[in-house]
Short mmCIF file of C-alpha atoms in Angstrom, two decimals:
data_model
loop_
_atom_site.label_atom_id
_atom_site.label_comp_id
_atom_site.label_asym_id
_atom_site.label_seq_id
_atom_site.Cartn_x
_atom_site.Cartn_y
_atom_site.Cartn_z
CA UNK U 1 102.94 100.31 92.93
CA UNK U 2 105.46 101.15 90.17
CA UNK U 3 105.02 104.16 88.21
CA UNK U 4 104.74 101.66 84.98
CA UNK U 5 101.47 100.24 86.47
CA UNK U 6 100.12 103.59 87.57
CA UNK U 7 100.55 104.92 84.29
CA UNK U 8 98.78 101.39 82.77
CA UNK U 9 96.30 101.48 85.10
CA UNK U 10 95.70 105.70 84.05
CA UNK U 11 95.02 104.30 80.53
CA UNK U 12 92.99 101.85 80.93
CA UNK U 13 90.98 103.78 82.64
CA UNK U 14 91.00 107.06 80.90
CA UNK U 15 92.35 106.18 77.37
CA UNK U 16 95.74 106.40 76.32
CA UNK U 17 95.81 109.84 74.84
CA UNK U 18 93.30 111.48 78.00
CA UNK U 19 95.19 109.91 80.47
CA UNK U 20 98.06 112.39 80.55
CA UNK U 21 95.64 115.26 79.87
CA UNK U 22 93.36 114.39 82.92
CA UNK U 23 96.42 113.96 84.83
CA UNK U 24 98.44 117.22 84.03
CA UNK U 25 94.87 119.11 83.71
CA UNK U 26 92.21 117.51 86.81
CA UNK U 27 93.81 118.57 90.70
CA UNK U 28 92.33 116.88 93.06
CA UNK U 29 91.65 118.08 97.00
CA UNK U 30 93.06 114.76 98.66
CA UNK U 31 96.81 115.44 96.75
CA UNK U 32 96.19 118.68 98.43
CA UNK U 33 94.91 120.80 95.26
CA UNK U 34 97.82 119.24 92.88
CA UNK U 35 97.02 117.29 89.63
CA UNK U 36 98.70 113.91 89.37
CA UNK U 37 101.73 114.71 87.51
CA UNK U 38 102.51 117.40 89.93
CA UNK U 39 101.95 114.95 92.78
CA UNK U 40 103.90 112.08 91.28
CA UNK U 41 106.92 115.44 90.59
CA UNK U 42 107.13 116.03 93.88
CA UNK U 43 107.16 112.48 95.30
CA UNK U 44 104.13 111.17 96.32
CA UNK U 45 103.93 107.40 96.12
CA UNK U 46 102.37 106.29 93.08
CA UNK U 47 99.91 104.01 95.42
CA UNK U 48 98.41 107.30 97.60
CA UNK U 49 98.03 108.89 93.74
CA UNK U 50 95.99 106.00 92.51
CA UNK U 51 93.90 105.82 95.16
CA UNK U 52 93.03 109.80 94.88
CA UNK U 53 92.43 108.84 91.16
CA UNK U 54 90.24 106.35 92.36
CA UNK U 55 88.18 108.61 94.65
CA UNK U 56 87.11 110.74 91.60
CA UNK U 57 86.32 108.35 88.44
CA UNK U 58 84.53 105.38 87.99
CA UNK U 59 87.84 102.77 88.34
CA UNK U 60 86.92 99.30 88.41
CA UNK U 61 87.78 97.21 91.24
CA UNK U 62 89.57 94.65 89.27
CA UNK U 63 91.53 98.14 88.92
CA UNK U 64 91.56 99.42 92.44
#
């Protein structure tokens, strides 16, 4: 996944303006305590960060 989609996908889901709040702000135990942006900064695939995402918010399978 290209960080263009992941960061569609993000709004969609969250709202354009939330989206980079949730992701700088919300840390999540399976990126091992990092929030997304953090993740994504040190070079997690945008894929394994989705699918964390996707563990904690109601992301609809056409999504997934």
């Amino acid at each position: 996944m290209r960080l263009t989609d992941f960061w569609l996908r993000m709004d969609t889901v969250f709202g354009e303006s939330y989206a980079r709040s949730w992701a700088a702000d919300f840390r999540l135990a399976e990126l091992g305590g990092l929030s997304v942006q953090e993740a994504l900064a040190q070079g997690e695939s945008a894929q394994d960060v989705w699918r964390a995402v996707c563990c904690h918010a109601e992301v609809e399978k056409s999504l997934r």
